[in-house]
Amino acid sequence: MVEQQIRGFCSLEEALEQKKLFVLDYHDLFLPYVKKVRQLPGTTLYGSRTLFFLNPDETLRPLAIELTRPPMDGKPQWKEAYTPSWHSSGVWLWRLAKAHVLAHDSGYHQLISHWLRTHCCTEPYIIATNRQLSEMHPIYRLLHPHFRYTMEINALARAYLINADGIIETSFSPGKYSMEICSVAYDLLWRFDHEALPADLISRGMAVEDPDAPHGLRLTIKDYPFASDGLVLWDILKEWVSDYVNHYYPEASLVESDEELQAWWTEIRTVGHGDKKDEPWWPVLKTPQDLIQIVTTIAWVTSGHHASVNFGQYTYAGYFPSRPTIARKNMPTEEATERDWEFFMNKPEVLLLLCFPSQIQATTVMAILDVLSNHSPDEEYLGEKSELAWAKDPQIKAAFEKFNGRLMELEGIIDERNANKDLRNRNGAGIVPYEFLKPFSEPGVTGKGVPYSISI
């Protein structure tokens, strides 16, 4: 099937060798939940794999979607692969398969990329910082703006969004198993060292280390807006943290002998993330370089990572056919009765609408995504205003001004990239400019702006 799709470009072996094949893989994580979710009213689930080909112009072309149902209720495994088609039946099957994958992607995005990796995993950093570091401690003062309102917004999320029978459980495919899947994903996938942007890109095969490339990484897809803009922001953030940490910790011995700092890092690893306390990948905290990497990672998660997965949600998913959050009907090719198949053949558009979220689900999600994508009037953006404690020290004040200046430059870099007609993933007819990592914004739903903290 793949060879048929890419004939004229290269063979399958060449595509693999040249890193031109990409996969959106929701097979292993979701497959164990298919039977459970299918017992819930008004929803269904598959494990899915979607294969993409990297075109010469750096855009991704979907090649095939494979949907899998495991053995259940005395029936053997069922799976089928769908491809883009030019015959009407194939076109409608492709649309239905895309609706299922988008529902998987929406659930993964909201539960794992957003809630788990930013909101949830930041809580141990906040609690340990308040327990172990005095308010006068330089690292407390550095991290304090990155934790503004996060515990409050998480409490509200637990009360109204991820609660039993709440908005997530009633409007997203995994239903009442949403938090369980989130927990399983934490166990299987989360590691602190991979939360740093460069390591995240490398771990997903989206970049390789290259000392001659910008930021020390060569991107697998050169025109990958999140990575391109994110690496500039990561470097700016790391430079600011480096200037700050090196000022207070000019020698390694000062890091090792700082009892508050060591207790803080120990609590994060062994109490806050206690289930993973024995993992070999935890960074050690012995040198200023160790501290810079740890603090930059935490600051990136609360700022750049969260902004990139949160403030564009209404832009991309407010119109629900673009990104349905739930799939309610099985594929008509999965053990369909003669009557089911006849319905599909006569009214495929009705079957697609029945598969999409219901009106109440779609309007609820639309309203929630509008709220989540909104910047409040008192939003505090990364590097916009200095903390009072930073302004009192001339060296820290100068480092902050450099930080602010480089963030202003990033605004221009992103505008320039969005205007570049050669960057097909961010410039073209109807393409939304990629602005999620532009540091500053006015209030409202703007699709840009990087706050210090996870405050919505």
One Martini backbone bead per residue (centre of mass of N, CA, C, O) as a GRO file, in nm:
protein
  456
    1MET     BB    1   0.057   0.063  -0.021
    2VAL     BB    2   0.297   0.256   0.003
    3GLU     BB    3   0.418   0.225  -0.282
    4GLN     BB    4   0.171   0.338  -0.429
    5GLN     BB    5   0.191   0.630  -0.295
    6ILE     BB    6   0.531   0.678  -0.363
    7ARG     BB    7   0.543   0.658  -0.646
    8GLY     BB    8   0.811   0.859  -0.791
    9PHE     BB    9   1.002   0.899  -0.538
   10CYS     BB   10   1.022   0.605  -0.383
   11SER     BB   11   1.100   0.360  -0.190
   12LEU     BB   12   1.054   0.219   0.107
   13GLU     BB   13   1.354   0.190   0.183
   14GLU     BB   14   1.428   0.486   0.114
   15ALA     BB   15   1.228   0.624   0.307
   16LEU     BB   16   1.353   0.506   0.564
   17GLU     BB   17   1.649   0.596   0.521
   18GLN     BB   18   1.549   0.917   0.474
   19LYS     BB   19   1.324   0.994   0.676
   20LYS     BB   20   1.001   0.994   0.528
   21LEU     BB   21   0.863   0.843   0.769
   22PHE     BB   22   0.556   0.881   0.961
   23VAL     BB   23   0.400   0.841   1.294
   24LEU     BB   24   0.074   0.803   1.436
   25ASP     BB   25   0.065   0.646   1.764
   26TYR     BB   26  -0.250   0.475   1.890
   27HIS     BB   27  -0.215   0.167   1.976
   28ASP     BB   28  -0.090   0.071   2.255
   29LEU     BB   29  -0.252   0.267   2.444
   30PHE     BB   30  -0.562   0.203   2.338
   31LEU     BB   31  -0.616  -0.105   2.299
   32PRO     BB   32  -0.683  -0.191   2.608
   33TYR     BB   33  -0.963   0.010   2.584
   34VAL     BB   34  -1.170  -0.082   2.375
   35LYS     BB   35  -1.367  -0.263   2.534
   36LYS     BB   36  -1.441  -0.062   2.759
   37VAL     BB   37  -1.540   0.177   2.582
   38ARG     BB   38  -1.763   0.006   2.423
   39GLN     BB   39  -1.948  -0.007   2.694
   40LEU     BB   40  -2.009   0.273   2.638
   41PRO     BB   41  -2.214   0.517   2.568
   42GLY     BB   42  -2.159   0.690   2.266
   43THR     BB   43  -1.895   0.510   2.194
   44THR     BB   44  -1.560   0.450   2.059
   45LEU     BB   45  -1.270   0.228   1.970
   46TYR     BB   46  -0.926   0.234   1.867
   47GLY     BB   47  -0.644   0.142   1.728
   48SER     BB   48  -0.381   0.359   1.585
   49ARG     BB   49  -0.227   0.419   1.255
   50THR     BB   50  -0.039   0.685   1.097
   51LEU     BB   51   0.088   0.751   0.773
   52PHE     BB   52   0.368   0.948   0.653
   53PHE     BB   53   0.494   1.170   0.395
   54LEU     BB   54   0.781   1.341   0.289
   55ASN     BB   55   0.791   1.590   0.100
   56PRO     BB   56   0.995   1.796  -0.083
   57ASP     BB   57   0.832   2.058   0.063
   58GLU     BB   58   0.789   1.952   0.381
   59THR     BB   59   0.531   1.805   0.362
   60LEU     BB   60   0.264   1.611   0.480
   61ARG     BB   61   0.144   1.284   0.372
   62PRO     BB   62  -0.112   1.083   0.383
   63LEU     BB   63  -0.130   0.723   0.338
   64ALA     BB   64  -0.237   0.572   0.616
   65ILE     BB   65  -0.498   0.392   0.802
   66GLU     BB   66  -0.496   0.201   1.104
   67LEU     BB   67  -0.748  -0.010   1.239
   68THR     BB   68  -0.797  -0.161   1.575
   69ARG     BB   69  -0.937  -0.466   1.704
   70PRO     BB   70  -0.943  -0.665   1.946
   71PRO     BB   71  -1.002  -0.935   2.096
   72MET     BB   72  -1.367  -0.985   2.145
   73ASP     BB   73  -1.643  -1.147   2.229
   74GLY     BB   74  -1.525  -1.403   2.052
   75LYS     BB   75  -1.357  -1.227   1.862
   76PRO     BB   76  -1.140  -1.148   1.648
   77GLN     BB   77  -0.927  -0.968   1.515
   78TRP     BB   78  -0.956  -0.630   1.385
   79LYS     BB   79  -0.828  -0.493   1.067
   80GLU     BB   80  -0.770  -0.177   0.883
   81ALA     BB   81  -0.674  -0.013   0.581
   82TYR     BB   82  -0.657   0.329   0.477
   83THR     BB   83  -0.692   0.536   0.182
   84PRO     BB   84  -0.673   0.746  -0.039
   85SER     BB   85  -0.940   0.844  -0.269
   86TRP     BB   86  -1.145   0.851  -0.594
   87HIS     BB   87  -1.372   0.698  -0.470
   88SER     BB   88  -1.648   0.749  -0.295
   89SER     BB   89  -1.626   0.521  -0.085
   90GLY     BB   90  -1.326   0.577  -0.012
   91VAL     BB   91  -1.365   0.870   0.076
   92TRP     BB   92  -1.560   0.809   0.318
   93LEU     BB   93  -1.373   0.614   0.469
   94TRP     BB   94  -1.145   0.821   0.508
   95ARG     BB   95  -1.312   1.022   0.674
   96LEU     BB   96  -1.379   0.828   0.904
   97ALA     BB   97  -1.090   0.755   0.983
   98LYS     BB   98  -1.006   1.047   1.052
   99ALA     BB   99  -1.207   1.088   1.283
  100HIS     BB  100  -1.078   0.876   1.469
  101VAL     BB  101  -0.790   0.991   1.483
  102LEU     BB  102  -0.871   1.273   1.589
  103ALA     BB  103  -0.986   1.166   1.853
  104HIS     BB  104  -0.721   1.051   1.953
  105ASP     BB  105  -0.557   1.316   1.932
  106SER     BB  106  -0.733   1.484   2.124
  107GLY     BB  107  -0.697   1.305   2.373
  108TYR     BB  108  -0.388   1.312   2.387
  109HIS     BB  109  -0.352   1.611   2.399
  110GLN     BB  110  -0.524   1.674   2.657
  111LEU     BB  111  -0.410   1.441   2.858
  112ILE     BB  112  -0.088   1.463   2.786
  113SER     BB  113   0.039   1.715   2.648
  114HIS     BB  114  -0.118   1.888   2.860
  115TRP     BB  115  -0.200   1.789   3.144
  116LEU     BB  116   0.038   1.604   3.221
  117ARG     BB  117   0.308   1.764   3.111
  118THR     BB  118   0.214   2.026   3.272
  119HIS     BB  119   0.012   2.054   3.505
  120CYS     BB  120   0.080   1.791   3.668
  121CYS     BB  121   0.411   1.781   3.668
  122THR     BB  122   0.437   2.067   3.821
  123GLU     BB  123   0.342   2.032   4.114
  124PRO     BB  124   0.604   1.916   4.249
  125TYR     BB  125   0.768   2.176   4.204
  126ILE     BB  126   0.594   2.366   4.373
  127ILE     BB  127   0.593   2.216   4.644
  128ALA     BB  128   0.903   2.196   4.682
  129THR     BB  129   0.961   2.500   4.668
  130ASN     BB  130   0.782   2.573   4.923
  131ARG     BB  131   0.919   2.368   5.127
  132GLN     BB  132   1.256   2.405   5.062
  133LEU     BB  133   1.242   2.712   4.977
  134SER     BB  134   1.308   3.010   5.037
  135GLU     BB  135   1.210   3.328   4.940
  136MET     BB  136   1.531   3.413   4.917
  137HIS     BB  137   1.592   3.217   4.718
  138PRO     BB  138   1.708   3.229   4.400
  139ILE     BB  139   1.532   2.990   4.283
  140TYR     BB  140   1.267   3.084   4.383
  141ARG     BB  141   1.274   3.361   4.232
  142LEU     BB  142   1.297   3.235   3.946
  143LEU     BB  143   1.029   3.037   3.964
  144HIS     BB  144   0.778   3.187   4.072
  145PRO     BB  145   0.642   3.292   3.795
  146HIS     BB  146   0.602   2.982   3.689
  147PHE     BB  147   0.359   2.928   3.936
  148ARG     BB  148   0.127   3.099   3.866
  149TYR     BB  149  -0.196   2.961   3.935
  150THR     BB  150  -0.168   2.645   3.904
  151MET     BB  151  -0.314   2.523   4.151
  152GLU     BB  152  -0.583   2.662   4.091
  153ILE     BB  153  -0.638   2.552   3.803
  154ASN     BB  154  -0.626   2.252   3.887
  155ALA     BB  155  -0.864   2.258   4.080
  156LEU     BB  156  -1.069   2.339   3.862
  157ALA     BB  157  -1.024   2.094   3.679
  158ARG     BB  158  -1.112   1.880   3.895
  159ALA     BB  159  -1.409   2.003   3.917
  160TYR     BB  160  -1.486   2.045   3.575
  161LEU     BB  161  -1.310   1.853   3.368
  162ILE     BB  162  -1.177   1.567   3.517
  163ASN     BB  163  -1.419   1.475   3.635
  164ALA     BB  164  -1.673   1.297   3.702
  165ASP     BB  165  -1.873   1.360   3.436
  166GLY     BB  166  -1.725   1.556   3.284
  167ILE     BB  167  -1.615   1.704   3.002
  168ILE     BB  168  -1.411   1.488   2.923
  169GLU     BB  169  -1.585   1.226   2.973
  170THR     BB  170  -1.834   1.337   2.774
  171SER     BB  171  -1.633   1.443   2.502
  172PHE     BB  172  -1.428   1.200   2.507
  173SER     BB  173  -1.351   0.889   2.403
  174PRO     BB  174  -1.253   0.748   2.687
  175GLY     BB  175  -1.404   0.876   2.904
  176LYS     BB  176  -1.377   0.731   3.219
  177TYR     BB  177  -1.061   0.656   3.117
  178SER     BB  178  -0.889   0.913   3.099
  179MET     BB  179  -0.716   0.911   3.369
  180GLU     BB  180  -0.601   0.629   3.331
  181ILE     BB  181  -0.447   0.685   3.069
  182CYS     BB  182  -0.276   0.910   3.188
  183SER     BB  183  -0.133   0.725   3.397
  184VAL     BB  184  -0.015   0.521   3.195
  185ALA     BB  185   0.151   0.731   3.036
  186TYR     BB  186   0.332   0.811   3.267
  187ASP     BB  187   0.457   0.530   3.305
  188LEU     BB  188   0.556   0.488   2.995
  189LEU     BB  189   0.662   0.805   2.898
  190TRP     BB  190   0.767   0.964   3.138
  191ARG     BB  191   1.050   1.205   3.141
  192PHE     BB  192   1.237   1.456   3.247
  193ASP     BB  193   1.467   1.470   3.025
  194HIS     BB  194   1.233   1.486   2.785
  195GLU     BB  195   1.119   1.785   2.856
  196ALA     BB  196   1.328   1.882   2.697
  197LEU     BB  197   1.323   1.986   2.385
  198PRO     BB  198   1.567   1.845   2.251
  199ALA     BB  199   1.503   1.560   2.374
  200ASP     BB  200   1.220   1.532   2.259
  201LEU     BB  201   1.297   1.538   1.957
  202ILE     BB  202   1.493   1.299   1.965
  203SER     BB  203   1.294   1.080   2.086
  204ARG     BB  204   1.097   1.128   1.813
  205GLY     BB  205   1.289   1.169   1.552
  206MET     BB  206   1.304   1.504   1.487
  207ALA     BB  207   1.613   1.479   1.581
  208VAL     BB  208   1.970   1.549   1.564
  209GLU     BB  209   2.278   1.567   1.652
  210ASP     BB  210   2.455   1.888   1.555
  211PRO     BB  211   2.716   2.107   1.588
  212ASP     BB  212   2.655   2.267   1.297
  213ALA     BB  213   2.382   2.334   1.393
  214PRO     BB  214   2.133   2.491   1.501
  215HIS     BB  215   2.131   2.425   1.844
  216GLY     BB  216   2.265   2.128   1.779
  217LEU     BB  217   2.031   2.064   1.559
  218ARG     BB  218   1.879   1.835   1.325
  219LEU     BB  219   1.606   1.840   1.143
  220THR     BB  220   1.393   1.623   0.986
  221ILE     BB  221   1.199   1.876   0.970
  222LYS     BB  222   1.269   2.184   0.886
  223ASP     BB  223   0.950   2.262   0.864
  224TYR     BB  224   0.903   2.291   1.212
  225PRO     BB  225   0.763   2.522   1.395
  226PHE     BB  226   0.788   2.427   1.689
  227ALA     BB  227   1.095   2.370   1.672
  228SER     BB  228   1.209   2.629   1.551
  229ASP     BB  229   1.091   2.825   1.768
  230GLY     BB  230   1.154   2.663   2.028
  231LEU     BB  231   1.471   2.669   2.011
  232VAL     BB  232   1.497   2.968   2.046
  233LEU     BB  233   1.352   2.986   2.319
  234TRP     BB  234   1.532   2.788   2.470
  235ASP     BB  235   1.796   2.953   2.440
  236ILE     BB  236   1.696   3.208   2.582
  237LEU     BB  237   1.622   3.073   2.850
  238LYS     BB  238   1.904   2.944   2.906
  239GLU     BB  239   2.063   3.207   2.917
  240TRP     BB  240   1.916   3.330   3.158
  241VAL     BB  241   1.966   3.099   3.358
  242SER     BB  242   2.274   3.104   3.336
  243ASP     BB  243   2.323   3.391   3.437
  244TYR     BB  244   2.185   3.348   3.708
  245VAL     BB  245   2.331   3.096   3.823
  246ASN     BB  246   2.632   3.196   3.786
  247HIS     BB  247   2.603   3.426   3.990
  248TYR     BB  248   2.528   3.232   4.247
  249TYR     BB  249   2.708   2.974   4.105
  250PRO     BB  250   3.042   2.978   4.035
  251GLU     BB  251   3.050   2.697   4.192
  252ALA     BB  252   3.000   2.365   4.248
  253SER     BB  253   3.008   2.361   4.565
  254LEU     BB  254   2.748   2.542   4.601
  255VAL     BB  255   2.547   2.326   4.509
  256GLU     BB  256   2.621   2.085   4.702
  257SER     BB  257   2.596   2.277   4.979
  258ASP     BB  258   2.292   2.328   4.919
  259GLU     BB  259   2.044   2.218   5.112
  260GLU     BB  260   1.785   2.324   4.987
  261LEU     BB  261   1.840   2.234   4.696
  262GLN     BB  262   1.874   1.928   4.752
  263ALA     BB  263   1.593   1.890   4.885
  264TRP     BB  264   1.431   1.977   4.639
  265TRP     BB  265   1.531   1.757   4.436
  266THR     BB  266   1.460   1.513   4.611
  267GLU     BB  267   1.153   1.562   4.628
  268ILE     BB  268   1.084   1.555   4.332
  269ARG     BB  269   1.188   1.257   4.286
  270THR     BB  270   1.082   1.092   4.568
  271VAL     BB  271   0.784   1.232   4.592
  272GLY     BB  272   0.650   1.373   4.350
  273HIS     BB  273   0.803   1.123   4.166
  274GLY     BB  274   0.796   0.839   4.323
  275ASP     BB  275   0.740   0.618   4.098
  276LYS     BB  276   1.042   0.730   3.965
  277LYS     BB  277   1.294   0.734   4.170
  278ASP     BB  278   1.472   0.478   4.022
  279GLU     BB  279   1.546   0.613   3.776
  280PRO     BB  280   1.829   0.664   3.560
  281TRP     BB  281   1.744   0.961   3.420
  282TRP     BB  282   1.805   1.134   3.642
  283PRO     BB  283   1.940   1.410   3.723
  284VAL     BB  284   2.199   1.552   3.857
  285LEU     BB  285   2.311   1.774   4.149
  286LYS     BB  286   2.641   1.939   4.123
  287THR     BB  287   2.617   2.169   3.909
  288PRO     BB  288   2.541   2.445   3.735
  289GLN     BB  289   2.463   2.284   3.477
  290ASP     BB  290   2.251   2.109   3.611
  291LEU     BB  291   2.070   2.343   3.709
  292ILE     BB  292   2.014   2.472   3.436
  293GLN     BB  293   1.869   2.228   3.307
  294ILE     BB  294   1.644   2.193   3.516
  295VAL     BB  295   1.525   2.483   3.513
  296THR     BB  296   1.473   2.505   3.209
  297THR     BB  297   1.275   2.272   3.193
  298ILE     BB  298   1.061   2.386   3.382
  299ALA     BB  299   1.024   2.660   3.233
  300TRP     BB  300   0.938   2.537   2.960
  301VAL     BB  301   0.683   2.385   3.048
  302THR     BB  302   0.532   2.651   3.161
  303SER     BB  303   0.566   2.797   2.883
  304GLY     BB  304   0.621   2.686   2.586
  305HIS     BB  305   0.468   2.422   2.603
  306HIS     BB  306   0.194   2.526   2.700
  307ALA     BB  307   0.142   2.740   2.480
  308SER     BB  308   0.153   2.535   2.232
  309VAL     BB  309  -0.104   2.350   2.354
  310ASN     BB  310  -0.327   2.587   2.428
  311PHE     BB  311  -0.369   2.875   2.252
  312GLY     BB  312  -0.471   2.692   1.978
  313GLN     BB  313  -0.740   2.537   2.026
  314TYR     BB  314  -0.959   2.714   1.897
  315THR     BB  315  -0.835   2.749   1.617
  316TYR     BB  316  -0.834   2.422   1.553
  317ALA     BB  317  -1.110   2.307   1.739
  318GLY     BB  318  -1.371   2.481   1.725
  319TYR     BB  319  -1.403   2.332   1.458
  320PHE     BB  320  -1.500   2.012   1.485
  321PRO     BB  321  -1.431   1.872   1.204
  322SER     BB  322  -1.119   1.919   1.240
  323ARG     BB  323  -1.149   1.813   1.574
  324PRO     BB  324  -1.265   1.563   1.700
  325THR     BB  325  -1.321   1.420   2.037
  326ILE     BB  326  -1.526   1.202   1.913
  327ALA     BB  327  -1.634   0.863   1.847
  328ARG     BB  328  -1.963   0.692   1.780
  329LYS     BB  329  -1.877   0.506   1.527
  330ASN     BB  330  -1.822   0.252   1.349
  331MET     BB  331  -1.701   0.106   1.097
  332PRO     BB  332  -1.867  -0.025   0.818
  333THR     BB  333  -1.637  -0.265   0.780
  334GLU     BB  334  -1.713  -0.371   1.071
  335GLU     BB  335  -1.920  -0.611   1.063
  336ALA     BB  336  -2.141  -0.543   0.867
  337THR     BB  337  -2.442  -0.522   0.781
  338GLU     BB  338  -2.646  -0.489   0.523
  339ARG     BB  339  -2.784  -0.239   0.644
  340ASP     BB  340  -2.534  -0.072   0.713
  341TRP     BB  341  -2.418  -0.060   0.425
  342GLU     BB  342  -2.662   0.076   0.294
  343PHE     BB  343  -2.648   0.333   0.461
  344PHE     BB  344  -2.370   0.420   0.367
  345MET     BB  345  -2.431   0.426   0.056
  346ASN     BB  346  -2.675   0.640   0.086
  347LYS     BB  347  -2.556   0.799   0.382
  348PRO     BB  348  -2.254   0.901   0.454
  349GLU     BB  349  -2.299   1.185   0.590
  350VAL     BB  350  -2.463   1.077   0.830
  351LEU     BB  351  -2.249   0.890   0.949
  352LEU     BB  352  -2.043   1.113   1.006
  353LEU     BB  353  -2.226   1.276   1.201
  354LEU     BB  354  -2.264   1.031   1.401
  355CYS     BB  355  -1.952   1.020   1.466
  356PHE     BB  356  -1.952   1.274   1.561
  357PRO     BB  357  -2.019   1.490   1.768
  358SER     BB  358  -2.251   1.615   1.931
  359GLN     BB  359  -2.395   1.909   1.983
  360ILE     BB  360  -2.328   1.927   2.287
  361GLN     BB  361  -2.032   1.847   2.265
  362ALA     BB  362  -1.937   2.062   2.059
  363THR     BB  363  -2.029   2.320   2.221
  364THR     BB  364  -1.874   2.262   2.478
  365VAL     BB  365  -1.589   2.250   2.360
  366MET     BB  366  -1.590   2.527   2.231
  367ALA     BB  367  -1.621   2.687   2.496
  368ILE     BB  368  -1.370   2.571   2.643
  369LEU     BB  369  -1.154   2.649   2.428
  370ASP     BB  370  -1.201   2.949   2.456
  371VAL     BB  371  -1.113   2.971   2.750
  372LEU     BB  372  -0.826   2.831   2.726
  373SER     BB  373  -0.730   3.048   2.486
  374ASN     BB  374  -0.730   3.274   2.705
  375HIS     BB  375  -0.621   3.593   2.787
  376SER     BB  376  -0.570   3.772   3.047
  377PRO     BB  377  -0.521   4.100   3.148
  378ASP     BB  378  -0.295   3.980   3.382
  379GLU     BB  379  -0.088   3.868   3.215
  380GLU     BB  380   0.240   3.703   3.235
  381TYR     BB  381   0.509   3.745   3.037
  382LEU     BB  382   0.786   3.642   2.915
  383GLY     BB  383   1.012   3.894   2.993
  384GLU     BB  384   0.847   4.166   3.037
  385LYS     BB  385   0.878   4.165   3.358
  386SER     BB  386   1.038   4.236   3.638
  387GLU     BB  387   1.137   4.136   3.921
  388LEU     BB  388   1.225   4.300   4.200
  389ALA     BB  389   1.473   4.120   4.281
  390TRP     BB  390   1.624   4.153   4.004
  391ALA     BB  391   1.657   4.474   3.999
  392LYS     BB  392   1.865   4.500   4.249
  393ASP     BB  393   2.066   4.351   4.057
  394PRO     BB  394   2.272   4.449   3.810
  395GLN     BB  395   2.331   4.172   3.669
  396ILE     BB  396   2.037   4.070   3.656
  397LYS     BB  397   1.920   4.311   3.511
  398ALA     BB  398   2.095   4.278   3.253
  399ALA     BB  399   2.002   3.988   3.187
  400PHE     BB  400   1.701   4.059   3.155
  401GLU     BB  401   1.730   4.264   2.925
  402LYS     BB  402   1.841   4.055   2.729
  403PHE     BB  403   1.600   3.866   2.741
  404ASN     BB  404   1.391   4.070   2.638
  405GLY     BB  405   1.536   4.135   2.367
  406ARG     BB  406   1.527   3.842   2.248
  407LEU     BB  407   1.216   3.821   2.250
  408MET     BB  408   1.171   4.049   2.051
  409GLU     BB  409   1.323   3.911   1.820
  410LEU     BB  410   1.137   3.661   1.797
  411GLU     BB  411   0.897   3.805   1.681
  412GLY     BB  412   1.041   3.871   1.410
  413ILE     BB  413   1.121   3.584   1.326
  414ILE     BB  414   0.829   3.476   1.305
  415ASP     BB  415   0.724   3.677   1.096
  416GLU     BB  416   0.931   3.602   0.879
  417ARG     BB  417   0.852   3.302   0.854
  418ASN     BB  418   0.546   3.349   0.782
  419ALA     BB  419   0.642   3.511   0.505
  420ASN     BB  420   0.769   3.249   0.395
  421LYS     BB  421   0.701   3.070   0.102
  422ASP     BB  422   0.894   2.813   0.164
  423LEU     BB  423   0.708   2.770   0.426
  424ARG     BB  424   0.445   2.548   0.398
  425ASN     BB  425   0.355   2.516   0.719
  426ARG     BB  426   0.309   2.867   0.736
  427ASN     BB  427   0.253   2.911   0.415
  428GLY     BB  428  -0.067   2.975   0.269
  429ALA     BB  429  -0.364   2.897   0.172
  430GLY     BB  430  -0.534   2.908   0.480
  431ILE     BB  431  -0.292   2.934   0.664
  432VAL     BB  432  -0.199   2.941   0.982
  433PRO     BB  433  -0.005   3.115   1.153
  434TYR     BB  434   0.284   3.058   1.350
  435GLU     BB  435   0.235   3.201   1.704
  436PHE     BB  436   0.263   3.043   1.984
  437LEU     BB  437   0.584   3.162   2.035
  438LYS     BB  438   0.500   3.435   2.082
  439PRO     BB  439   0.555   3.609   2.367
  440PHE     BB  440   0.333   3.829   2.300
  441SER     BB  441   0.008   3.977   2.416
  442GLU     BB  442  -0.308   4.029   2.409
  443PRO     BB  443  -0.601   3.995   2.510
  444GLY     BB  444  -0.740   3.687   2.454
  445VAL     BB  445  -0.793   3.527   2.143
  446THR     BB  446  -0.471   3.497   1.960
  447GLY     BB  447  -0.246   3.259   1.920
  448LYS     BB  448  -0.055   3.397   2.139
  449GLY     BB  449   0.170   3.382   2.383
  450VAL     BB  450   0.409   3.352   2.673
  451PRO     BB  451   0.373   3.258   2.965
  452TYR     BB  452   0.523   3.170   3.249
  453SER     BB  453   0.251   3.018   3.322
  454ILE     BB  454   0.000   2.793   3.438
  455SER     BB  455  -0.318   2.983   3.423
  456ILE     BB  456  -0.532   2.785   3.218
   0.00000   0.00000   0.00000
